[in-house]
Amino acid sequence: MVYEGARSVTGPLLATLGASALVVGLITGAGEAAALLLRLVSGPLADRTARYWALTIFGYGLTAVCVPLLAVTPALGAAGLAVAGLLIVSERIGKAVRSPAKSALLASAAGQVGRGRGFAVHKALDQIGAFAGPLIVAALIAVLGSVSPALAFLAIPGAASMLLLVWLRRRFPSPEARDVPAMSGQLPRRFYLFATAAAFSTAGLVTFGLISYHASRTGDFPLATVPILYAGAMAAGAVAALISGHLYDRWGARVLYALPALAAATPALALSGSTAAIVTGTMLWGAAVGVQDSTVKALVADLVAAPRRATAYGVFAAIQGIAALAGGVLAGGLYEHSITLLAVILAAMQLIAAALLAATRA
């Protein structure tokens, strides 16, 4: 709720502070790069120090503090833009710090109920927050006529999140108390095979940015309807995460073949000229993202021993980030040339992903 609520108005906020489109792109791009690449540092740090809870709480704390502070930036005059940029990047650094440690904690806790199910419930709740946060911010802006009170309000769910973390910290021990094997050696070959499979799948999954661009370009989707389309995709992602997570615990990794299948079907529908097909394709995109951000992590936990999981999640995220950047550039270039060619090439990438997944399972 907190960071997705803020991200829904980051662009307009920076614009009111005097940022150009280039500056907005630089600030948000730097934030996303930090959120992914710094996990290469925070993951191994969590495993070396076994301070999974400390890193998790610190990372969430940065988000809980930095987002509400954005509310004061319009009152800072000429310094407002610089402060806002620092806060936005710092919030993303918080995500980089917490994510590998948090995933390691979740993998350990979910071992009691099934990792597929555990990561699925986590993703479903994450999607609820991603759906509710922007809606709350939009409603407050509509009622109060200003973005600052809406951002300040996000201090409330931020504080609730921190209280829950402290409460949980006292009741669930860090993995070092549960998983005894010593940390040593490199990450297993099967992990890198799977990371490569996931990278091809990520690079071959068309972005919502391109989908929304195409939808608005057709003329059938007014700008006000695009957030509704996105919200529907988030709901589809929550459902897909729950279903795939449940099936993962019963069927194992073969349920992940659904990811390249969903991703391959997305561009042919979402980038078509039919309104119904665009909606259907967008829902498939949301379902693919739901599986990608939940059940995929369950297999990472099963492939890597507990003392190396945070490291693995950090490496995995960095590989995915590079793949997402490459895939976005590829899809954007092909879109202007030929949508048919784009769909064919992305489908071929999903076939490669499926083949690498098969090699992982072998």
Short mmCIF file of C-alpha atoms in Angstrom, two decimals, residues 185-342:
data_model
loop_
_atom_site.label_atom_id
_atom_site.label_comp_id
_atom_site.label_asym_id
_atom_site.label_seq_id
_atom_site.Cartn_x
_atom_site.Cartn_y
_atom_site.Cartn_z
CA GLY A 185 30.42 -23.19 -1.85
CA GLN A 186 28.88 -21.70 -4.96
CA LEU A 187 25.24 -21.60 -5.91
CA PRO A 188 24.22 -24.85 -7.62
CA ARG A 189 24.24 -25.28 -11.39
CA ARG A 190 20.51 -26.01 -11.43
CA PHE A 191 19.88 -22.60 -9.86
CA TYR A 192 21.69 -20.85 -12.69
CA LEU A 193 19.83 -22.95 -15.24
CA PHE A 194 16.54 -21.92 -13.71
CA ALA A 195 17.63 -18.28 -13.41
CA THR A 196 18.44 -18.33 -17.13
CA ALA A 197 15.05 -19.89 -17.90
CA ALA A 198 13.32 -17.21 -15.85
CA ALA A 199 15.40 -14.53 -17.57
CA PHE A 200 14.23 -15.64 -21.01
CA SER A 201 10.66 -15.72 -19.73
CA THR A 202 11.01 -12.23 -18.25
CA ALA A 203 12.63 -10.78 -21.38
CA GLY A 204 9.86 -12.36 -23.45
CA LEU A 205 7.03 -10.96 -21.33
CA VAL A 206 5.72 -7.74 -22.85
CA THR A 207 5.50 -4.90 -20.31
CA PHE A 208 2.30 -3.25 -19.14
CA GLY A 209 3.78 0.05 -20.27
CA LEU A 210 3.71 -1.18 -23.86
CA ILE A 211 0.28 -2.78 -23.41
CA SER A 212 -1.20 0.45 -22.03
CA TYR A 213 0.49 2.46 -24.79
CA HIS A 214 -1.08 0.19 -27.40
CA ALA A 215 -4.48 0.19 -25.66
CA SER A 216 -4.67 3.98 -25.57
CA ARG A 217 -3.37 4.21 -29.14
CA THR A 218 -6.25 2.10 -30.45
CA GLY A 219 -8.68 4.75 -29.22
CA ASP A 220 -10.89 2.22 -27.44
CA PHE A 221 -9.35 2.85 -24.02
CA PRO A 222 -9.59 6.43 -22.69
CA LEU A 223 -6.80 7.38 -20.31
CA ALA A 224 -9.08 7.07 -17.28
CA THR A 225 -9.75 3.40 -18.05
CA VAL A 226 -6.08 2.37 -18.18
CA PRO A 227 -5.67 2.22 -14.36
CA ILE A 228 -8.80 0.04 -14.23
CA LEU A 229 -7.21 -2.29 -16.78
CA TYR A 230 -4.08 -2.43 -14.61
CA ALA A 231 -6.13 -3.09 -11.48
CA GLY A 232 -7.83 -6.01 -13.23
CA ALA A 233 -4.43 -7.42 -14.16
CA MET A 234 -3.31 -7.16 -10.53
CA ALA A 235 -6.41 -9.09 -9.44
CA ALA A 236 -5.67 -11.75 -12.07
CA GLY A 237 -2.11 -11.96 -10.75
CA ALA A 238 -3.33 -12.58 -7.20
CA VAL A 239 -5.61 -15.41 -8.33
CA ALA A 240 -2.91 -16.96 -10.53
CA ALA A 241 -0.40 -16.83 -7.67
CA LEU A 242 -2.76 -18.64 -5.32
CA ILE A 243 -3.63 -21.33 -7.88
CA SER A 244 -0.06 -21.94 -9.07
CA GLY A 245 1.27 -21.96 -5.51
CA HIS A 246 -1.26 -24.56 -4.42
CA LEU A 247 -0.48 -26.72 -7.47
CA TYR A 248 3.28 -26.33 -6.94
CA ASP A 249 3.02 -28.05 -3.57
CA ARG A 250 1.11 -30.92 -5.21
CA TRP A 251 2.79 -31.25 -8.61
CA GLY A 252 6.19 -29.63 -8.12
CA ALA A 253 8.10 -27.49 -10.62
CA ARG A 254 6.20 -28.68 -13.69
CA VAL A 255 3.42 -26.23 -12.81
CA LEU A 256 5.85 -23.47 -13.83
CA TYR A 257 5.44 -24.42 -17.48
CA ALA A 258 2.32 -22.25 -17.17
CA LEU A 259 4.54 -19.15 -17.05
CA PRO A 260 6.02 -19.34 -20.58
CA ALA A 261 2.61 -20.44 -21.89
CA LEU A 262 0.87 -17.40 -20.40
CA ALA A 263 3.66 -15.05 -21.49
CA ALA A 264 3.70 -16.41 -25.06
CA ALA A 265 -0.04 -15.86 -25.47
CA THR A 266 0.01 -12.31 -24.07
CA PRO A 267 1.37 -10.20 -26.98
CA ALA A 268 -0.83 -11.79 -29.65
CA LEU A 269 -3.91 -10.76 -27.66
CA ALA A 270 -2.85 -7.66 -25.72
CA LEU A 271 -1.33 -5.98 -28.81
CA SER A 272 -4.24 -6.78 -31.14
CA GLY A 273 -6.91 -4.44 -32.47
CA SER A 274 -9.79 -6.02 -30.57
CA THR A 275 -10.95 -4.52 -27.29
CA ALA A 276 -11.96 -7.92 -25.90
CA ALA A 277 -8.61 -9.43 -26.94
CA ILE A 278 -6.66 -6.57 -25.34
CA VAL A 279 -8.53 -7.07 -22.06
CA THR A 280 -7.97 -10.84 -22.23
CA GLY A 281 -4.29 -10.41 -23.04
CA THR A 282 -3.84 -7.97 -20.18
CA MET A 283 -5.39 -10.45 -17.76
CA LEU A 284 -2.97 -13.11 -19.06
CA TRP A 285 -0.12 -10.67 -18.50
CA GLY A 286 -1.28 -10.14 -14.92
CA ALA A 287 -1.52 -13.90 -14.36
CA ALA A 288 2.02 -14.37 -15.73
CA VAL A 289 3.36 -11.66 -13.39
CA GLY A 290 1.56 -13.33 -10.47
CA VAL A 291 3.26 -16.68 -11.14
CA GLN A 292 6.60 -14.98 -11.85
CA ASP A 293 6.64 -13.11 -8.56
CA SER A 294 5.46 -15.95 -6.33
CA THR A 295 5.75 -19.59 -7.35
CA VAL A 296 9.05 -18.99 -9.13
CA LYS A 297 10.55 -18.01 -5.76
CA ALA A 298 9.37 -21.28 -4.24
CA LEU A 299 11.51 -23.22 -6.71
CA VAL A 300 14.52 -21.02 -5.95
CA ALA A 301 14.12 -21.97 -2.28
CA ASP A 302 13.95 -25.66 -3.20
CA LEU A 303 17.06 -25.43 -5.40
CA VAL A 304 19.30 -23.60 -2.91
CA ALA A 305 20.22 -24.61 0.64
CA ALA A 306 18.95 -22.32 3.39
CA PRO A 307 22.30 -20.66 4.28
CA ARG A 308 22.63 -19.41 0.67
CA ARG A 309 19.04 -18.46 -0.12
CA ALA A 310 19.32 -14.71 0.42
CA THR A 311 22.36 -14.68 -1.87
CA ALA A 312 20.41 -16.67 -4.45
CA TYR A 313 17.45 -14.29 -4.31
CA GLY A 314 19.79 -11.33 -4.79
CA VAL A 315 21.49 -12.89 -7.82
CA PHE A 316 18.14 -14.01 -9.22
CA ALA A 317 16.68 -10.49 -8.97
CA ALA A 318 19.69 -8.93 -10.68
CA ILE A 319 19.48 -11.39 -13.56
CA GLN A 320 15.76 -10.68 -13.89
CA GLY A 321 16.36 -6.94 -13.87
CA ILE A 322 18.86 -7.14 -16.71
CA ALA A 323 16.50 -9.40 -18.66
CA ALA A 324 13.55 -7.05 -18.11
CA LEU A 325 15.57 -4.09 -19.41
CA ALA A 326 16.73 -6.00 -22.49
CA GLY A 327 13.23 -7.34 -23.17
CA GLY A 328 11.66 -3.90 -22.81
CA VAL A 329 14.06 -2.38 -25.33
CA LEU A 330 13.55 -5.30 -27.73
CA ALA A 331 9.75 -5.18 -27.50
CA GLY A 332 9.65 -1.40 -27.92
CA GLY A 333 11.78 -1.55 -31.05
CA LEU A 334 9.88 -4.46 -32.61
CA TYR A 335 6.50 -2.87 -31.84
CA GLU A 336 7.18 0.02 -34.21
CA HIS A 337 8.38 -2.39 -36.89
CA SER A 338 5.92 -5.29 -36.76
CA ILE A 339 3.61 -6.46 -33.99
CA THR A 340 3.38 -9.89 -35.65
CA LEU A 341 7.16 -10.27 -35.63
CA LEU A 342 7.20 -9.10 -32.02
#
